[in-house]
CSV table of C-alpha atoms in Angstrom, one decimal:
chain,number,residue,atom,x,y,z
A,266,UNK,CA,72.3,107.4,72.3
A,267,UNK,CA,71.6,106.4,75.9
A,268,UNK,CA,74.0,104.6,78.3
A,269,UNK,CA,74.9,104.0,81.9
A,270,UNK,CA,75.8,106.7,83.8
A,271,UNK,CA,79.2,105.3,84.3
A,272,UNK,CA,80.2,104.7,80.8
A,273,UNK,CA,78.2,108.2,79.9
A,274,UNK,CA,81.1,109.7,83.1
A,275,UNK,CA,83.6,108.3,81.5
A,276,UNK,CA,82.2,109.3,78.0
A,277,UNK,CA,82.0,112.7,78.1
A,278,UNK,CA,85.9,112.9,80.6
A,279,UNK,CA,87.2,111.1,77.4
A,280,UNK,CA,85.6,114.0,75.2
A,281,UNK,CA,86.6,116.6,77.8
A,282,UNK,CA,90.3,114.9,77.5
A,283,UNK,CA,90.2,115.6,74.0
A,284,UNK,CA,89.4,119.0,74.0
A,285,UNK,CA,92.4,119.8,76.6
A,286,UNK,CA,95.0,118.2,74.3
A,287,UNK,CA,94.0,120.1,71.3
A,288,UNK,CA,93.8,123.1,73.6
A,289,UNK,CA,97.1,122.7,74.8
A,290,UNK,CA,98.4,122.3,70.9
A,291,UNK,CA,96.9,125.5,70.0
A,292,UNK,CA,98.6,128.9,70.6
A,293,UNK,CA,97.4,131.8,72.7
A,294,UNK,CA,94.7,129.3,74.5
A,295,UNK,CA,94.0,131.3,77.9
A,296,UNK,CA,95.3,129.6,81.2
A,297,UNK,CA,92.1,130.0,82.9
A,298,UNK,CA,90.4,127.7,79.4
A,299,UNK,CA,92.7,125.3,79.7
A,300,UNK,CA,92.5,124.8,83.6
A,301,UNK,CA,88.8,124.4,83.3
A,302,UNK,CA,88.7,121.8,81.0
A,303,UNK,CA,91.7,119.9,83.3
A,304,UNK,CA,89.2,120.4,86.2
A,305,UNK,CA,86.2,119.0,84.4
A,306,UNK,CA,87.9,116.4,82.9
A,307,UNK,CA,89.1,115.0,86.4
A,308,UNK,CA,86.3,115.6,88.0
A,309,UNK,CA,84.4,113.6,85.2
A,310,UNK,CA,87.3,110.7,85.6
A,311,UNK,CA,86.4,110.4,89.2
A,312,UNK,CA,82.6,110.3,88.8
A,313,UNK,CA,83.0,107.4,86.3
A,314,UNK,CA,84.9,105.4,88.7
A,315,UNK,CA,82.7,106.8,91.5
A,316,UNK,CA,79.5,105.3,89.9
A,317,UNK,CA,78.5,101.7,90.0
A,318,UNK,CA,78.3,99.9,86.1
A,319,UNK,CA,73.9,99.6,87.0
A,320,UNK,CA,73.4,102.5,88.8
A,321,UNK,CA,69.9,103.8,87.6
A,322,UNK,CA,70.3,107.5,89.2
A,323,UNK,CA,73.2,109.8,89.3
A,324,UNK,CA,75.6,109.5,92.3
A,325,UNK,CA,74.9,112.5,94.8
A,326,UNK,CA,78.6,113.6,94.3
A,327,UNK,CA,80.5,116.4,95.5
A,328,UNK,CA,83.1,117.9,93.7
A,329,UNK,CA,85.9,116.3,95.4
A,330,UNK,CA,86.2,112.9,94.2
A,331,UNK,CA,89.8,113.3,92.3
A,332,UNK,CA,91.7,113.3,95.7
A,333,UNK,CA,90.5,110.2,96.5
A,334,UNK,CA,90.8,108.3,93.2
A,335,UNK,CA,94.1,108.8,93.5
A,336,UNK,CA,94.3,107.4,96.9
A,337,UNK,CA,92.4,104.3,95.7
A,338,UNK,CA,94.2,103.9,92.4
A,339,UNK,CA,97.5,103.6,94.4
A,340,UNK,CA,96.4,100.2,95.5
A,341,UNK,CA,95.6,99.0,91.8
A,342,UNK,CA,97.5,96.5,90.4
A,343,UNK,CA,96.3,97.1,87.2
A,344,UNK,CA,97.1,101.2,87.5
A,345,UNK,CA,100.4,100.3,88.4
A,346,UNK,CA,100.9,97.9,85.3
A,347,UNK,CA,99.5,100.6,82.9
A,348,UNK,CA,102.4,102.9,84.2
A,349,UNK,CA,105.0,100.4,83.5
A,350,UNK,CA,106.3,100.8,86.9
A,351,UNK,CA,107.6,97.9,88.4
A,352,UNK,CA,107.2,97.8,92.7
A,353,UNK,CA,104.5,99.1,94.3
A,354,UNK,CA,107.6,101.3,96.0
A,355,UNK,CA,108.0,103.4,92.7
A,356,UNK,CA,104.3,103.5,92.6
A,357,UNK,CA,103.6,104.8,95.6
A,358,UNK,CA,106.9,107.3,95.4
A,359,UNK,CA,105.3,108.7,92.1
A,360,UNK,CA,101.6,109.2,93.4
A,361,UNK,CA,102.8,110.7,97.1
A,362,UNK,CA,104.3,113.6,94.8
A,363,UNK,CA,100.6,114.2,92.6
A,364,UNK,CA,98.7,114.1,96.1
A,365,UNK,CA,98.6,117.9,97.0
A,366,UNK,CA,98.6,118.9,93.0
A,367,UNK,CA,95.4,116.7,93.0
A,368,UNK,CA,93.9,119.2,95.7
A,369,UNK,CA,94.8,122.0,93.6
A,370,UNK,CA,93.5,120.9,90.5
A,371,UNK,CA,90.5,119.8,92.5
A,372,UNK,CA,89.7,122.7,94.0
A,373,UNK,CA,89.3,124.4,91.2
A,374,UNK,CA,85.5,124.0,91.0
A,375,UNK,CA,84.0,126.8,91.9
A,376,UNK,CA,81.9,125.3,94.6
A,377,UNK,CA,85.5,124.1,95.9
A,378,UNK,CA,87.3,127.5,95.1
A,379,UNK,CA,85.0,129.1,98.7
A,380,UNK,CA,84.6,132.5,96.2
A,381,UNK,CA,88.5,132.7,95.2
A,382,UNK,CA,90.2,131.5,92.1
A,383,UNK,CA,88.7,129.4,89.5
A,384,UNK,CA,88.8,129.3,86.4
A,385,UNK,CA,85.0,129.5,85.7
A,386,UNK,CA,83.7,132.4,87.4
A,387,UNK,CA,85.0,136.2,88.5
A,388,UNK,CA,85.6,136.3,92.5
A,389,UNK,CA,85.1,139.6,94.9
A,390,UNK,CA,88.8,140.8,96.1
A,391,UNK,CA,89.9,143.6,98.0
A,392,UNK,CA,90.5,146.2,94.9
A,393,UNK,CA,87.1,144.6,93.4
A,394,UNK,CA,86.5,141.9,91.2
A,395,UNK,CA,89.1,139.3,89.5
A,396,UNK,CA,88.1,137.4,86.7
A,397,UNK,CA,89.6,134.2,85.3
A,398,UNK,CA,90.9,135.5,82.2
A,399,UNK,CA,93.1,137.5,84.5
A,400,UNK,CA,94.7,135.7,86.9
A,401,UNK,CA,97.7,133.7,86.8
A,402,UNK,CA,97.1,130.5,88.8
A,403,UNK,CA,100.3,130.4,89.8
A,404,UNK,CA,100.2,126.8,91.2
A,405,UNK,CA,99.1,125.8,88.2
A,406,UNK,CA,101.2,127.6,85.4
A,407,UNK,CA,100.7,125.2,82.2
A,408,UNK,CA,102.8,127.5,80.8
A,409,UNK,CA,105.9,126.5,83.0
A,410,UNK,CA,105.9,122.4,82.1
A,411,UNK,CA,107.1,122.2,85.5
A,412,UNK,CA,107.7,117.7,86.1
A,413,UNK,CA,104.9,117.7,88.7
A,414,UNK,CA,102.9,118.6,86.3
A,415,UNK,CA,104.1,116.6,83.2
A,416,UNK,CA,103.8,113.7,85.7
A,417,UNK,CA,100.1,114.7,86.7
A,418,UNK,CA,99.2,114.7,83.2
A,419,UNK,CA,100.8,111.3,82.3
A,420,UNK,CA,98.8,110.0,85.1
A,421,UNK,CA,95.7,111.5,84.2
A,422,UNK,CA,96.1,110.0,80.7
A,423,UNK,CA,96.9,106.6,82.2
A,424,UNK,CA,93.8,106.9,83.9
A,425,UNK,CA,92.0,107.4,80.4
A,426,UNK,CA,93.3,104.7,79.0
A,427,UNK,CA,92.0,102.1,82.1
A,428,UNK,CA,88.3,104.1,81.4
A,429,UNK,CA,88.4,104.4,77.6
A,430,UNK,CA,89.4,99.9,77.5
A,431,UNK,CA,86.4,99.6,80.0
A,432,UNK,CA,84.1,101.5,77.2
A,433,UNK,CA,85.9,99.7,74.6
A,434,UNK,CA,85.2,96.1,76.3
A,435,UNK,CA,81.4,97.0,77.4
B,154,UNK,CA,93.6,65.6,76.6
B,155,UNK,CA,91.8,68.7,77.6
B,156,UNK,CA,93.9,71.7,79.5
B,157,UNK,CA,91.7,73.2,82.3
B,158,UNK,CA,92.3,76.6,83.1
B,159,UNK,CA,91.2,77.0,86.7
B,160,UNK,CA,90.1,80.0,87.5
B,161,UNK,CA,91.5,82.0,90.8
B,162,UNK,CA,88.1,82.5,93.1
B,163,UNK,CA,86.8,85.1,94.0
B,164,UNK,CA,88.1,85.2,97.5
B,165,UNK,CA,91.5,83.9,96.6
B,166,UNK,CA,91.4,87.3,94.3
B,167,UNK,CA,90.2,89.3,97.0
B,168,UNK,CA,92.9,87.5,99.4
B,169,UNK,CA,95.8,88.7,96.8
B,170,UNK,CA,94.3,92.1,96.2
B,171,UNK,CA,94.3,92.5,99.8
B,172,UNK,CA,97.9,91.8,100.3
B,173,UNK,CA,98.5,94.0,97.2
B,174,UNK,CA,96.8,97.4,98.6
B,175,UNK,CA,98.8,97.0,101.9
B,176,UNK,CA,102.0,96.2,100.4
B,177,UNK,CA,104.4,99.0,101.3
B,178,UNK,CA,101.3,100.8,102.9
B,179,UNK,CA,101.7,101.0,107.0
B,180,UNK,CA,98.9,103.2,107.5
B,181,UNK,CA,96.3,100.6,106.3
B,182,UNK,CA,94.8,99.1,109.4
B,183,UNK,CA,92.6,96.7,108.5
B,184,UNK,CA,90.5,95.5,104.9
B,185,UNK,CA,86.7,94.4,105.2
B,186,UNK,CA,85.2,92.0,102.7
B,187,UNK,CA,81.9,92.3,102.0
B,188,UNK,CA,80.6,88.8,100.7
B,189,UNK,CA,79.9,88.7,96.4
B,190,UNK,CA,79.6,86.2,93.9
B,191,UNK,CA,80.9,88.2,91.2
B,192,UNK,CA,82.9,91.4,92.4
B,193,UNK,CA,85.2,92.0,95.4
B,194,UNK,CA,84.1,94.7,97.9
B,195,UNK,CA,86.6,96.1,100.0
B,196,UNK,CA,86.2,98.5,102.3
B,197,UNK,CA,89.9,99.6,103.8
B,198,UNK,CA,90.6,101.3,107.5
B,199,UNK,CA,92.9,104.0,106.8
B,200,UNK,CA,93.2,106.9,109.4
B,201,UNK,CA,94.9,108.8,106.7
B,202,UNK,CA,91.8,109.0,104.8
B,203,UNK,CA,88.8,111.6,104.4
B,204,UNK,CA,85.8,111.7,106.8
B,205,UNK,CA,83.1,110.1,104.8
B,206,UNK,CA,79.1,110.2,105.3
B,207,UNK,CA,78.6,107.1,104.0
B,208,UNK,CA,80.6,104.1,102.3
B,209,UNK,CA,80.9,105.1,98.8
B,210,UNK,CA,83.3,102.6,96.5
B,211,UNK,CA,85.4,102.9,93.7
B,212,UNK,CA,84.0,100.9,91.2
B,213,UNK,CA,86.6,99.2,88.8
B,214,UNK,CA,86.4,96.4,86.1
B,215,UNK,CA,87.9,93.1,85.8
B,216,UNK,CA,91.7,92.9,84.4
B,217,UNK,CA,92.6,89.4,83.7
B,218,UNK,CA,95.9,90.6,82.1
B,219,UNK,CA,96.5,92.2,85.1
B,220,UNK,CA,95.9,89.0,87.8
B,221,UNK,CA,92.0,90.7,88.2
B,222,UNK,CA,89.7,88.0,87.1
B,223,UNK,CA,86.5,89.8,89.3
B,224,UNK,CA,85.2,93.3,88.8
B,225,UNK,CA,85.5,94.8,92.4
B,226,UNK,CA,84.8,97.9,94.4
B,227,UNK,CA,86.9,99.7,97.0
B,228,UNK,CA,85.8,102.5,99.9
B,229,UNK,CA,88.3,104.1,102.1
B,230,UNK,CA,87.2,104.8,106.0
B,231,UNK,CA,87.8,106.3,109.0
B,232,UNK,CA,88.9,104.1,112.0
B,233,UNK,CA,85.7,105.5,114.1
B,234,UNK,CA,83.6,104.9,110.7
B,235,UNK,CA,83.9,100.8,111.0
B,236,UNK,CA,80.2,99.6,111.1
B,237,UNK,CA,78.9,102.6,111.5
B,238,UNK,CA,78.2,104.1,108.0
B,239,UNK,CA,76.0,103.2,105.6
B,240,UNK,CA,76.7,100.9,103.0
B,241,UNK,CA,75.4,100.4,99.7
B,242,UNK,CA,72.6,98.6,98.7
B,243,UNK,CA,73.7,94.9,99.3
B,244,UNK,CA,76.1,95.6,101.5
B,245,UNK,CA,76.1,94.2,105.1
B,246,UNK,CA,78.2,95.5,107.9
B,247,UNK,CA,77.3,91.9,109.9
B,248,UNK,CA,78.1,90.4,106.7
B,249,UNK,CA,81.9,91.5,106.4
B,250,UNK,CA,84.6,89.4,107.1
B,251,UNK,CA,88.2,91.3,108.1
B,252,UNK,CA,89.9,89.8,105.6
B,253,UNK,CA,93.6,91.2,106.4
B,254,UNK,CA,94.1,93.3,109.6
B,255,UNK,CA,97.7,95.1,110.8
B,256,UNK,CA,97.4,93.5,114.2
């Protein structure tokens, strides 16, 4: 089945969305799993609304395209409205506190991660080598439930929606 | 007798977009239009922003519901970046119009 590359973005982020939830149902689901499929998903989430609806090529992306969604979708009226938020005040209050959790989730692509933690791929240290299935991101502890992350993830899913009525209106 | 529903146009959307994005935003300097019949392109001066190579929008659909009758785009830029970067296809530099500015 053959799309745009916008809708085919926003296609497999949706599937990637998926996944995580039914990840973060299951028991005994490694942290370094789970992160990996919240960085791909975002990453994916950002391409989509990177790419223009008749774009014929693939945009020549770097990784780091989540930051700045979230610094356009602040201005959005339509973001806003899907958050049932009322003034662009408590908008803006509630995305200033995702802004550096964005840069940590984003930099979690390896080709972001400058040979240190990711979830993806082992990295050199001074004992030898980590791998992901061993480390603890600790600024990213799923585990913990801490509220910037609960709010992160409400956002993320807002986000989803605005991407998954595009699809469902195309 | 026949109700006519007249549509917002497109730079009367972009106009109220505009004063949306730099509601409550003091680091916004200044929001380009870029002429369109059917989507509004924005590109917004904000020193806060990233260093970019090029202009590269946001792309995001119409939301009627929502007071977005047009499909529209949206790039963030650096202050030195003003007509300087390259735009995407069918976007003109000496075609923008500053649309809102902070001074």
């Amino acid at each position: 089945m053959a799309h745009s590359w916008r809708t085919a973005y926003f296609k497999q982020g949706l599937a990637d969305y998926q996944l995580f939830l039914t990840l973060e149902k299951t028991e005994n689901i490694p942290l370094c799993h789970r992160l990996h499929y919240l960085q791909m998903m975002t990453e994916k989430l950002a391409k989509g609304f990177k790419t223009e609806p008749t774009a014929k090529e693939a945009h020549p992306f770097t990784h780091a395209a989540f930051v700045t969604l979230l610094r356009i979708v602040k201005d959005r009226p339509e973001f806003m409205q899907a958050c049932n938020i009322g003034t662009k005040e408590q908008f803006l209050a509630y995305l200033k506190g995702l802004n550096s959790l964005a840069a940590t989730i984003q930099g979690l692509a390896p080709d972001l991660a400058d040979k240190g933690p990711n979830p993806e791929y082992p990295w050199q240290i001074p004992q030898g080598v980590m791998a992901p299935i061993d480390f603890n991101f600790p600024d990213l502890n799923l585990n913990a439930k801490d509220l910037r992350l609960i709010k992160m993830l409400k956002f993320i899913d807002i986000c989803f929606q605005i991407a998954q009525r595009e699809l469902d209106n195309t | 007798m026949t109700v006519r529903t007249v549509e917002k146009s497109i730079r009367q959307a972009a106009l109220d977009l505009a004063r949306f994005n730099v509601e409550s935003e003091p680091e916004i300097l200044k929001i380009y239009l870029f002429p369109d019949e059917k989507e509004i392109r924005f590109v917004v001066v904000d020193p806060t922003t990233l260093p970019s190579k090029s202009v590269s929008p946001f792309y995001f659909a119409a939301a009627p519901g929502e007071g977005l009758p047009y499909k529209s785009a949206v790039a963030l830029i650096l202050p030195d970046e003003e007509k300087r970067l390259p735009t995407p296809e069918g976007w003109d530099w000496s075609d923008a119009e500053i649309i809102w500015s902070r001074d």
